[in-house]
XYZ file of C-alpha atoms in Angstrom:
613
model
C 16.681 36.518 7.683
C 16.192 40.161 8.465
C 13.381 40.787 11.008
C 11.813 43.021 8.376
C 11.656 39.759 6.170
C 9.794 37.817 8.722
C 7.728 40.561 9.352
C 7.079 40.313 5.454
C 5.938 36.700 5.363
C 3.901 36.293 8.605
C 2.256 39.597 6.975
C 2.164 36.883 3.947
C 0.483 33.901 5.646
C -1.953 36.740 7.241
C -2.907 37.551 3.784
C -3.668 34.011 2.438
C -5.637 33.039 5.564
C -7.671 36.150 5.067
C -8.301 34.962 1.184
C -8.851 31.871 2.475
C -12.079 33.492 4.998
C -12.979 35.615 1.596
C -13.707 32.927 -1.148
C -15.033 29.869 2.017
C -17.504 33.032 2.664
C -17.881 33.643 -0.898
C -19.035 30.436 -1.550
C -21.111 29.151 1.376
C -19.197 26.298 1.932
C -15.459 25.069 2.245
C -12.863 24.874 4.390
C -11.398 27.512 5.681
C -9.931 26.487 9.136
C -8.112 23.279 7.987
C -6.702 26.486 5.228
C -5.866 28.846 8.294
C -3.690 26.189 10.414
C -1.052 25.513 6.966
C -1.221 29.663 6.281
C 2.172 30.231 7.584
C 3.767 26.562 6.445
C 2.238 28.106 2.476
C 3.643 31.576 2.622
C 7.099 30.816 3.611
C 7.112 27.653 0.758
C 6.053 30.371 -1.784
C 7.957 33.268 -0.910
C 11.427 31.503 -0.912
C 11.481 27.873 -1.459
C 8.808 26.832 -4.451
C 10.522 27.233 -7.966
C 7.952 27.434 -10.362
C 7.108 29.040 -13.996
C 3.275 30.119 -13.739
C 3.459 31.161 -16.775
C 5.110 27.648 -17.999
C 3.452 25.044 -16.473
C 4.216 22.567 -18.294
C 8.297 23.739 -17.509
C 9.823 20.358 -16.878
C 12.204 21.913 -14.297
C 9.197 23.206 -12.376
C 8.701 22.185 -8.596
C 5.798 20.255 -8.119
C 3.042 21.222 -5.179
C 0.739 18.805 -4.271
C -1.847 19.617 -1.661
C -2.535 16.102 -0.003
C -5.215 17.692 2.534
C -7.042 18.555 -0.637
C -9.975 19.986 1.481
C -7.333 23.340 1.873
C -8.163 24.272 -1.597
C -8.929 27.733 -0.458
C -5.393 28.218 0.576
C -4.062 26.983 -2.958
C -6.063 29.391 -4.774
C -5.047 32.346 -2.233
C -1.497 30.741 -3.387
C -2.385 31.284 -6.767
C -3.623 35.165 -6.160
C -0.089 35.870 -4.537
C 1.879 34.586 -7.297
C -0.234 36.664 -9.657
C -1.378 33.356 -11.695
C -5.334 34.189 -10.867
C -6.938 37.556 -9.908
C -9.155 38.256 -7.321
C -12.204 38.050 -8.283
C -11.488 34.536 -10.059
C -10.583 33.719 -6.268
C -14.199 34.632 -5.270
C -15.554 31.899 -8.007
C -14.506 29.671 -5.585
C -16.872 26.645 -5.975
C -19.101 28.429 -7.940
C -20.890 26.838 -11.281
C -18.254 26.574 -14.432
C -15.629 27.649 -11.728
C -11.839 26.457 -12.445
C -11.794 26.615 -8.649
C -13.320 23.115 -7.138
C -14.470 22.265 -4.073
C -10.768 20.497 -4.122
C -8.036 20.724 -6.341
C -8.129 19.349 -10.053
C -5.836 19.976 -12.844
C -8.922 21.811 -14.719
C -6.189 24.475 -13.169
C -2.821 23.924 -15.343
C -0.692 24.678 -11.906
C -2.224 21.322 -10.265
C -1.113 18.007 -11.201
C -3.572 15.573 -9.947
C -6.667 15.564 -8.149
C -6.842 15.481 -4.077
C -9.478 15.064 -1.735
C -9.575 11.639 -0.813
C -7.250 11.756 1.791
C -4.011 9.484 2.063
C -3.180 9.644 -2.194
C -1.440 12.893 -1.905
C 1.768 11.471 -0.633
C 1.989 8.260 -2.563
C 1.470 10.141 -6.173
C 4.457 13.142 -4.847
C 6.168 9.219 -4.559
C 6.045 9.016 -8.069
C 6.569 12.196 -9.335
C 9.703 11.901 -7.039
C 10.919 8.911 -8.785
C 10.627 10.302 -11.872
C 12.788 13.123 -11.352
C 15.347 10.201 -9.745
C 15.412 7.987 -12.458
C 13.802 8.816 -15.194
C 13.766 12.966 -15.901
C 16.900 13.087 -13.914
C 16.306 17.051 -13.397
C 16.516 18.593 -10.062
C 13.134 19.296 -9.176
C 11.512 19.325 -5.953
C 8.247 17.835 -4.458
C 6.689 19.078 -2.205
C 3.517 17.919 -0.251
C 1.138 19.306 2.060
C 0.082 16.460 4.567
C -3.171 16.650 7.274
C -2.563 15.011 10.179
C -5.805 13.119 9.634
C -4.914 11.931 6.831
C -1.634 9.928 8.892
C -4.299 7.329 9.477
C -4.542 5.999 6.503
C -2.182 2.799 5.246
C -1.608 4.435 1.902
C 0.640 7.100 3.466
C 2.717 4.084 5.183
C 2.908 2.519 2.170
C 4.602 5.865 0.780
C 6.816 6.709 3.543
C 7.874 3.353 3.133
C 8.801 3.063 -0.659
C 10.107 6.841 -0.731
C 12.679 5.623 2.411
C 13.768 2.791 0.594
C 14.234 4.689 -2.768
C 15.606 7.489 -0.936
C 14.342 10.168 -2.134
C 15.703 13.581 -1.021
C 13.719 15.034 -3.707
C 10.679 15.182 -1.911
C 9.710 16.983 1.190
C 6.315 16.203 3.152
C 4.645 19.262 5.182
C 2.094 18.309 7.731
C 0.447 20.546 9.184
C -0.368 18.713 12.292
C -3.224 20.965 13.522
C -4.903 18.165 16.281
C -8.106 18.225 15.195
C -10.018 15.928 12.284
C -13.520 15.922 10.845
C -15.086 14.846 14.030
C -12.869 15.647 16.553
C -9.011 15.435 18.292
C -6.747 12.784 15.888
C -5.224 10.022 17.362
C -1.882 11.708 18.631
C -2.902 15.119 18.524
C 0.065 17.597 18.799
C 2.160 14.876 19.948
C 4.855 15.693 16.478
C 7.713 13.145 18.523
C 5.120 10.609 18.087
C 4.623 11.044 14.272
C 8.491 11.662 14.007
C 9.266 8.628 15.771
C 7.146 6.445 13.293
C 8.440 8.074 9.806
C 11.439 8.268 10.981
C 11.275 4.465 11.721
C 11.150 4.339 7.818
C 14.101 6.054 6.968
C 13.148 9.726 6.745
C 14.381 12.401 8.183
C 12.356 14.615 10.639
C 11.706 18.236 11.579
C 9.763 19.105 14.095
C 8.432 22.931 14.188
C 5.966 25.763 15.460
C 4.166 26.106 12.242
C 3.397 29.399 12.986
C 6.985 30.519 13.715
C 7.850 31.154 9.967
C 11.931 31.589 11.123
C 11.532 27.789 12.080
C 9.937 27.289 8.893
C 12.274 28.360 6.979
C 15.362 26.689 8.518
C 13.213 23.815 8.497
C 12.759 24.302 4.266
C 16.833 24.733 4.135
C 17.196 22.243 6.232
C 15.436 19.470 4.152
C 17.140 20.950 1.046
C 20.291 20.203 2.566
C 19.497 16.800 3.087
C 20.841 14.051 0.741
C 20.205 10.458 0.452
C 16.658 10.935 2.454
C 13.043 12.286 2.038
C 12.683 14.821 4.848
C 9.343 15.436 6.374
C 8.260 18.784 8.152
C 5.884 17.946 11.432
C 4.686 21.601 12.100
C 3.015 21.827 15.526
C -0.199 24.607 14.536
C -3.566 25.606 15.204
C -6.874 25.490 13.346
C -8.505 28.566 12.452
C -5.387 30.053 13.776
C -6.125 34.397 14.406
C -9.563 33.980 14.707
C -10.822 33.204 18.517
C -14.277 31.867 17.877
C -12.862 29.008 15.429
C -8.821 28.582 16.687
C -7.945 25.437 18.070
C -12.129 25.116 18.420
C -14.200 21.414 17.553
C -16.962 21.794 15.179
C -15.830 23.860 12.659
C -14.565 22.024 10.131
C -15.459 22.100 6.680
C -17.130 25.462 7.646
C -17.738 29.138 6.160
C -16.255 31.435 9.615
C -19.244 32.536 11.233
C -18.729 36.058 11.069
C -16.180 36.263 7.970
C -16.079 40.292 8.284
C -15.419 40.281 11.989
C -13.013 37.573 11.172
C -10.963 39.464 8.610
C -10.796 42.428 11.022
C -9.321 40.212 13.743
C -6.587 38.744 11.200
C -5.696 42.560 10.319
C -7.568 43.222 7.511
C -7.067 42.686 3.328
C -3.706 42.768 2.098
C -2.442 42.657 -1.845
C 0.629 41.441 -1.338
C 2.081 39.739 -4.404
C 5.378 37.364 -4.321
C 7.925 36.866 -7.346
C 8.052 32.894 -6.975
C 11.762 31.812 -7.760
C 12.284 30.268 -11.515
C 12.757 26.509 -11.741
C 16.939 26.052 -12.307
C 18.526 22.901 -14.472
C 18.555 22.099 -17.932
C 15.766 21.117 -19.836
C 16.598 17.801 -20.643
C 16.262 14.536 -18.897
C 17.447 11.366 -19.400
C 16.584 9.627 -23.095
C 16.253 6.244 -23.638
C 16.767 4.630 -27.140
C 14.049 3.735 -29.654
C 13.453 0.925 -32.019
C 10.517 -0.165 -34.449
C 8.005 -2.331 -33.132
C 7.777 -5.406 -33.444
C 5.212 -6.972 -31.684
C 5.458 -11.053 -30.737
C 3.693 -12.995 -33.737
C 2.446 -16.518 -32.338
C 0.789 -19.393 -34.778
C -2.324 -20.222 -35.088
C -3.476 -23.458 -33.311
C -0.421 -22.464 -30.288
C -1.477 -22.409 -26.999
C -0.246 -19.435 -24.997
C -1.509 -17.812 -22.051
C -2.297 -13.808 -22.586
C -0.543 -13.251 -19.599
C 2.766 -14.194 -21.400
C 1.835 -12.876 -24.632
C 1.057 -9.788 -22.450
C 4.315 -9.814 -21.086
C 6.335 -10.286 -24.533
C 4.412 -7.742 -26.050
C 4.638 -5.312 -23.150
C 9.042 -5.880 -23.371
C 8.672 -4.935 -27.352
C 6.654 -1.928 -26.786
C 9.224 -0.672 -24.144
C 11.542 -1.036 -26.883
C 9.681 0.850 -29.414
C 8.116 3.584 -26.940
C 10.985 4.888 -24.597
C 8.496 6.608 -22.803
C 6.911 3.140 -21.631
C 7.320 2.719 -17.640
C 6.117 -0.314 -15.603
C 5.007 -0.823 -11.907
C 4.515 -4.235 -10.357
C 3.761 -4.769 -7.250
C 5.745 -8.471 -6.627
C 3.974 -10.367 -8.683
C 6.052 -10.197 -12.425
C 6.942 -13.820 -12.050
C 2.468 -14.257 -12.517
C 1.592 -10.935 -14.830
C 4.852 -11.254 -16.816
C 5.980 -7.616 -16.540
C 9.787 -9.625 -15.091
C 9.543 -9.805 -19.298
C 9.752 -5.800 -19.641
C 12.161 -5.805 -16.337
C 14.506 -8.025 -17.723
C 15.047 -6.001 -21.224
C 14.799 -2.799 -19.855
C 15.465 -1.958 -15.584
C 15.736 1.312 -16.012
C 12.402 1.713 -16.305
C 10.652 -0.844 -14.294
C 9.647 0.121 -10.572
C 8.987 -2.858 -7.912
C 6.550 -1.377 -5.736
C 6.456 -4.904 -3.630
C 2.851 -5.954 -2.455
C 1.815 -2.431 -1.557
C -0.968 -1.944 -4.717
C -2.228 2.012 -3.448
C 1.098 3.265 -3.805
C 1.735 1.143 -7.413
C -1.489 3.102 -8.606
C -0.738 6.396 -6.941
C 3.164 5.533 -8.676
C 1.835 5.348 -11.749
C -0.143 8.525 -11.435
C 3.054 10.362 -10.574
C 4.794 8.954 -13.434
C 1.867 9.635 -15.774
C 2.412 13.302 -14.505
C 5.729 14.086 -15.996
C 5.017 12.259 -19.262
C 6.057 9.322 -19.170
C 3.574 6.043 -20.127
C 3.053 3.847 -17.006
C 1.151 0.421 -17.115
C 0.765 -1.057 -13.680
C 0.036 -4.991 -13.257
C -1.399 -7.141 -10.645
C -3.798 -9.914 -10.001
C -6.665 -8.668 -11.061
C -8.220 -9.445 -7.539
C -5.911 -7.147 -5.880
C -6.186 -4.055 -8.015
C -9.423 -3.885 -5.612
C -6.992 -2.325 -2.894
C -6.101 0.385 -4.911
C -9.959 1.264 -6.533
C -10.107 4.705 -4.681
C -6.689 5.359 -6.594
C -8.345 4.187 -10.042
C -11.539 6.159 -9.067
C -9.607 9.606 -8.641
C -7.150 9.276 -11.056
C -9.984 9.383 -13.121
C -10.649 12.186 -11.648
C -7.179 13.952 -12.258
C -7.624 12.812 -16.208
C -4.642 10.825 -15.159
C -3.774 8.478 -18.798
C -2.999 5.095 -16.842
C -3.034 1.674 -18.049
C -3.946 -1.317 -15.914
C -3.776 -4.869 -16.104
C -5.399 -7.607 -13.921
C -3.904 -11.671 -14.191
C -5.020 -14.202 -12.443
C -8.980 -13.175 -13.759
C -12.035 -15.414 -13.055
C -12.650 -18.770 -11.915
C -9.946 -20.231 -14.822
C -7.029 -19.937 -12.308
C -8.029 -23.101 -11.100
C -6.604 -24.213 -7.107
C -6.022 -20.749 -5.777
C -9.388 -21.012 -4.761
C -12.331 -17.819 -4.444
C -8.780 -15.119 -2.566
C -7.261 -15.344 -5.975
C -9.905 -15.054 -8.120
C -11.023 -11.551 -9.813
C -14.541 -11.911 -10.086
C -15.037 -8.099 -9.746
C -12.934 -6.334 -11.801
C -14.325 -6.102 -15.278
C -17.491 -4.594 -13.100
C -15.471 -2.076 -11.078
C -13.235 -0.915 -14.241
C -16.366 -0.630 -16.275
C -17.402 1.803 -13.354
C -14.625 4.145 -13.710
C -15.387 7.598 -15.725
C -13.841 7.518 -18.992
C -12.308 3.779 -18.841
C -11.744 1.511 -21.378
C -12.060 -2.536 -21.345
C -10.434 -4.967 -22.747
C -10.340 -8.647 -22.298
C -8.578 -10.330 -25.343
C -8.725 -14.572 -25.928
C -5.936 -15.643 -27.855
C -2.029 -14.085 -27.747
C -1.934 -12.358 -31.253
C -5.040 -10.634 -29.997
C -3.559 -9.325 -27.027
C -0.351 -7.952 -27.871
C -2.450 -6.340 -30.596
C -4.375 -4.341 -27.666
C -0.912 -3.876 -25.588
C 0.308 -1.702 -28.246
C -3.044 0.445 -28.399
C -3.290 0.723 -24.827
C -0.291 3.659 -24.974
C -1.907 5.668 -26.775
C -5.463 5.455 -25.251
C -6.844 8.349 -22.757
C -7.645 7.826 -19.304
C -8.294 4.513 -17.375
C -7.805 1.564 -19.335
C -7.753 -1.976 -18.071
C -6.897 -5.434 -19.745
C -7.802 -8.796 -18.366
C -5.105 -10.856 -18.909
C -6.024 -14.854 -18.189
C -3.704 -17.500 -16.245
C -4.072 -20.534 -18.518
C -2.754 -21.512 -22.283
C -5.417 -20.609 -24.994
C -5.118 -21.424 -28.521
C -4.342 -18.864 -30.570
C -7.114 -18.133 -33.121
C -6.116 -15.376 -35.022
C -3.498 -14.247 -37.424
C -0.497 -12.337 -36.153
C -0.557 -8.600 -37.223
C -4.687 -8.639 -37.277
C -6.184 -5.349 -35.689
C -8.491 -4.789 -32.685
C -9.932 -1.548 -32.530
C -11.095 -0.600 -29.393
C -14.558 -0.541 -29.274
C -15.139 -3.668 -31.676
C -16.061 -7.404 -31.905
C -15.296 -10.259 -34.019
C -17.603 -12.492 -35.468
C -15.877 -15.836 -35.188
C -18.696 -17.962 -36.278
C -21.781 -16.209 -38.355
C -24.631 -17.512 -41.121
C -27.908 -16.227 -42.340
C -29.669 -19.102 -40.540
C -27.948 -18.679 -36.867
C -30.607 -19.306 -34.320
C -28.986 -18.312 -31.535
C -25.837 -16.011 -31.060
C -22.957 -16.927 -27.862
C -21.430 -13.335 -26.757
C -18.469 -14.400 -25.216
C -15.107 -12.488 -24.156
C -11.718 -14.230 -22.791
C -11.778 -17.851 -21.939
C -14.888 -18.126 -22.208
C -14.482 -17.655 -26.262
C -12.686 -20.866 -26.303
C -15.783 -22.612 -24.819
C -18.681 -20.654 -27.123
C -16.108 -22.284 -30.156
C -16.477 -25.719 -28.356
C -19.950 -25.012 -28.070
C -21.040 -23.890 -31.566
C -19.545 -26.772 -33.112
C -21.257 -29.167 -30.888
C -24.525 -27.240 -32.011
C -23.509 -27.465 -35.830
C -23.817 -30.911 -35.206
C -27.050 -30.945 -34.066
C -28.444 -28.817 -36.280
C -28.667 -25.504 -34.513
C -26.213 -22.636 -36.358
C -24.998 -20.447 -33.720
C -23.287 -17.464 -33.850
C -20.089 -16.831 -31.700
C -19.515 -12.869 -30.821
C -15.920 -11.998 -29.305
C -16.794 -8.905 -27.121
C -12.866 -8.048 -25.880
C -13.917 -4.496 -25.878
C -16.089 -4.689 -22.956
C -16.340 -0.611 -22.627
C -16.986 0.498 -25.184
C -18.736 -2.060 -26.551
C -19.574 -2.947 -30.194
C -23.384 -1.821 -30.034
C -24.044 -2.210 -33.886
C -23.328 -5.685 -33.647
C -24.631 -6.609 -31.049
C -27.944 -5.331 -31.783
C -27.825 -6.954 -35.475
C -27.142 -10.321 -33.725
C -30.310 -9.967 -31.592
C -32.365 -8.850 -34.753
C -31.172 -11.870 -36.725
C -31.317 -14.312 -34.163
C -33.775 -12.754 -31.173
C -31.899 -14.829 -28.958
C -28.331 -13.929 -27.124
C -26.311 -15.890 -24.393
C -23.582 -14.163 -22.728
C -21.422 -16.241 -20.783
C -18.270 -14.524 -19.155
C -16.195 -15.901 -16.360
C -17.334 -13.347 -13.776
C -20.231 -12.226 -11.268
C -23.443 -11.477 -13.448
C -23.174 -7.907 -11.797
C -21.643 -5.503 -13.756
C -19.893 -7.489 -16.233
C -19.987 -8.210 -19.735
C -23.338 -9.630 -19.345
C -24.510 -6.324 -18.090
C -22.612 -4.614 -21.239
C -24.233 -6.577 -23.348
C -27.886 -5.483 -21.657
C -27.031 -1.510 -21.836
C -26.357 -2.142 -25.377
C -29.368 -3.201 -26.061
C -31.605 -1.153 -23.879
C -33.158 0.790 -26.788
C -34.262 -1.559 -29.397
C -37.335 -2.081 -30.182
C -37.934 -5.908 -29.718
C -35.210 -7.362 -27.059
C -34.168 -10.503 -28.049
C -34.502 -13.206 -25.497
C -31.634 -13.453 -22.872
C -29.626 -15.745 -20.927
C -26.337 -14.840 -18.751
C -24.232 -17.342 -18.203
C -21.923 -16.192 -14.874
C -20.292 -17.164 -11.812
C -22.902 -17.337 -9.337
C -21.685 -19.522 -6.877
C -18.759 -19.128 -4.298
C -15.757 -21.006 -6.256
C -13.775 -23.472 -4.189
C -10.577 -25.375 -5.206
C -10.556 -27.352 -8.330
C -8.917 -27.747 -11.599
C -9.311 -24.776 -14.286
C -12.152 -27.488 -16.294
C -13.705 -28.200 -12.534
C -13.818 -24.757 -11.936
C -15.738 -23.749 -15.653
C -18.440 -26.235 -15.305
C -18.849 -26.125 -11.705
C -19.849 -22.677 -12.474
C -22.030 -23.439 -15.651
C -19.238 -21.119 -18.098
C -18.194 -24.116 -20.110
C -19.084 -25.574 -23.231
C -21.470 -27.948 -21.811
C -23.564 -25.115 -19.954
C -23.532 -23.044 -23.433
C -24.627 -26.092 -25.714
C -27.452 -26.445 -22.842
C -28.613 -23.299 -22.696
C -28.723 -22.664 -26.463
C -30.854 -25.951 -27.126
C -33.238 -24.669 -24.651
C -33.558 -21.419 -25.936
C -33.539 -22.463 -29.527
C -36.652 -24.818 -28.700
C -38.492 -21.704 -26.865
């Protein structure tokens, strides 16, 4: 490049660390340093590498940026100013009340994909945005991802650098901006970039290693990872934090800081500038890859079959993909258990193995979810755990992903307590937005496969290991948000709310209490959030007394649903929860039930003595 083009973009980086100062100061809080050390690494991207429609966002050809250090917001609004996509004094909103500028990045602002701030998710999500544009969109976009050294630290960016090296993935570029210091202090390897280099590299990448303040290195460092085919490329740029101001450069202690002296500050990095860049239009045609369509046709099983959900999930999951060409799965190595090898088998193209690495299969699906397409990711439902910092923000990013857990409760029988999700329908339930659903019988849950794609944000099913018999008709509807009544009279005494396998025992239980001359009515609660409120309440003013039973801890389950819902009445009913309470241990799926007071027996119990009270 001419010198007077350098010139130009260091005078460009100067500018957006002196925004950067302007809004942190602005706003009292934010920042600012961990903005000033990736100044340079942001003005070069912009000025001749990022291709990107501000006024089209929603451009499929578009590059995507994702800032992974999400605590650098302040530099990706000072972004935004130089493009021209917000003005000035929008800049100075910065973390202001009913501001579209956060704290850290969220797509309130139609230029940011996901949400970033919990470090290490950054990475994995550009991961699947990446593989989109691979093998699905088949466009030439490019990701690229701003990386804090900090952030190194955490296994979720192994787990990325892994998968995008196997997948090789020259379509996405990591920048980190390896600036030495953390929250607290020096990281673990400092400025040491061979040391970095040497373990990314180990995983198939290929590796750069710059002055990030040098913005000629920069940029052969950009061309250089365009260049490169058959392999992600990341940048390790060698830089300073709070570089061109003295009191804060390269200085402990002022992270996540206002400058001290902002004015003094901007004076030492030259003053304001209003420099404005033309950012390069995305290039390819607007088309991706389409994938053929048929009518659904959902899996119809007979009444009195038995058939575990987890293969009616899977069968019904294969004919959605078939219906819905914008259906993607993730797995991460356990299709053989969830089923999804059913939706693998009929259509590889779009299935993605993610092997036993569950952050990056959420943070996958995320990506995926970004460019349109419809991902459900399966697990056991114990293991989605890993990956609930990746539920919790894609929340956050008003990501639309759909989640299913196997292997759920106590039911899985010899596996023993590692196995076991005993958690989940608690730590779903949690998540902003979700919905939860935990069908019984196969007909019922390919019912709620199907709905799934079309629900908003988090949703979770609770698939279960074991044959059930199928209770109701093929083609019957669940609406999220309901219940079925499976066993109701005038004269109930006491009403069973039940969800899962444990509607198969409140069935066995009822008819045992028939016999013995106590009516009870039998509620199936598969929509555990949101839950059917209306009848729930009407069962507790017919009846004044409830048992939930569910095959779960009694915190935060569908026992605790079933409480919230009934907060507000006027006369509570009488109530007894029927959960896991004790540490399982190995035992047959019937061991396991009434070792844990879930089964029939425990129900028939508990209803005589309640019915007697």
């Amino acid at each position: 490049m001419p010198e007077q083009a350098l010139e130009w973009l260091a005078e460009l980086g100067q500018q957006l660390r002196v925004d950067s100062v302007r809004c942190s100061a602005a706003a009292g809080s934010g920042h600012p340093t961990s903005s000033m050390s990736a100044a340079d690494l942001a003005a070069v991207l912009l000025a001749r590498y990022l291709r990107y429609d501000f006024d089209a966002p929603d451009d499929p050809r578009n590059d995507h940026l994702i800032f992974s250090k999400g605590h650098a917001s302040p530099l990706l609004y000072a972004m935004f100013k130089a493009a021209g996509a917000i003005s000035d004094e929008e800049l100075l909103t910065f973390r202001k009340l009913g501001s579209r500028l956060e704290g850290h990045p969220t797509p309130r602002l139609p230029w940011v994909d996901v949400a970033t701030g919990s470090l290490g998710q950054g990475l994995p999500i550009g991961v699947g945005i990446a593989l989109a544009g691979q093998r699905l969109d088949r466009l030439p976009y490019r990701v690229w991802v701003l990386c804090g050294d900090s952030e190194l630290a955490e296994g979720s960016m192994w787990e990325a650098f892994e998968h995008a090296g196997y997948a090789g993935l020259d379509n996405l570029t990591a920048i980190v901006d390896v600036n030495r210091l953390g929250q607290r202090g020096p990281t673990r390897h400092g400025w040491d970039t061979a040391a970095y280099a040497r373990r990314i590299g180990a995983f198939g990448w290929h590796t750069i290693e710059i002055d990030g303040h040098d913005v000629a290195q920069i940029d052969r460092a950009y061309a250089e990872a365009l260049a490169t085919s058959g392999r992600s490329t990341a940048i390790l740029a060698r830089t300073k934090k709070g570089k061109g101001v003295p009191e804060v450069e390269n200085r402990e202690g002022a992270h996540g800081k206002p400058l001290p002296d902002p004015e003094e500050a901007i004076d030492e990095l030259g003053g304001e500038r209003n420099l404005r860049v033309r950012v390069k239009p995305p290039e390819g045609g607007r088309g991706g890859h389409r994938f053929p369509a048929e009518p659904l046709k959902l899996p119809a099983y007979a009444v009195g079959d038995k058939v575990a959900t987890r293969t009616a999930f899977g069968e019904a999951l294969a004919a959605l993909g078939a219906a819905r060409p914008d259906v993607v799965v993730l797995d991460a190595e356990v299709s053989d258990s969830t089923r999804t090898e059913y939706f693998a088998d009929a259509h590889p193209e779009r299935f993605f193995q993610c092997y036993i690495a569950e952050q990056q299969m959420a943070a996958a699906a995320v990506g995926l979810g970004v460019r349109g397409w419809t991902p459900y990711a399966a697990t056991f439902a114990a293991f989605l755990t890993r990956a609930y910092d990746f539920i919790r923000m894609a929340a956050v990013s008003r990501a639309d992903v759909r989640l299913v857990g196997s292997h759920a409760g106590v039911s899985i029988g010899h596996d023993g307590p590692s196995q076991m999700g005993l958690e989940d329908l608690a730590a779903l339930r949690a998540v902003h937005g979700s919905t939860v659903l935990y069908p019984c019988d196969a007909n019922q849950t390919a019912q709620l496969v199907a709905t799934m794609a079309d629900l908003e944000g988090i949703s979770y099913l609770r698939t279960t290991r074991g044959n059930t018999r199928v209770i109701y008709r093929p083609g019957e509807e669940f609406p999220v948000g309901g219940s079925r009544l499976l066993r109701a009279s005038p004269e109930d005494r006491v009403a069973v709310v039940a969800a899962g396998i444990t509607v198969h025992e409140a069935l066995a239980a009822a008819d045992q209490l028939a016999a013995e001359g106590i009516p009870a009515r039998v509620i199936d609660l598969y929509s555990v959030k949101p839950v059917d409120a209306a009848t729930l309440r009407e069962a507790a003013r017919d009846t004044g007394r409830l048992i939930t039973v569910e095959d779960h801890w009694p915190e935060g389950g569908l026992g605790d649903a079933v409480l919230e819902a009934l907060a507000d009445t006027r006369s509570a009913p009488r109530v007894v929860r029927l959960a896991v309470r004790a540490m399982p241990t190995s035992a047959t799926p019937a061991e396991q039930l009434h070792a844990a007071g879930i089964d029939a027996a425990a129900i028939t119990a508990a209803a005589r003595l309640l019915a007697a009270a």
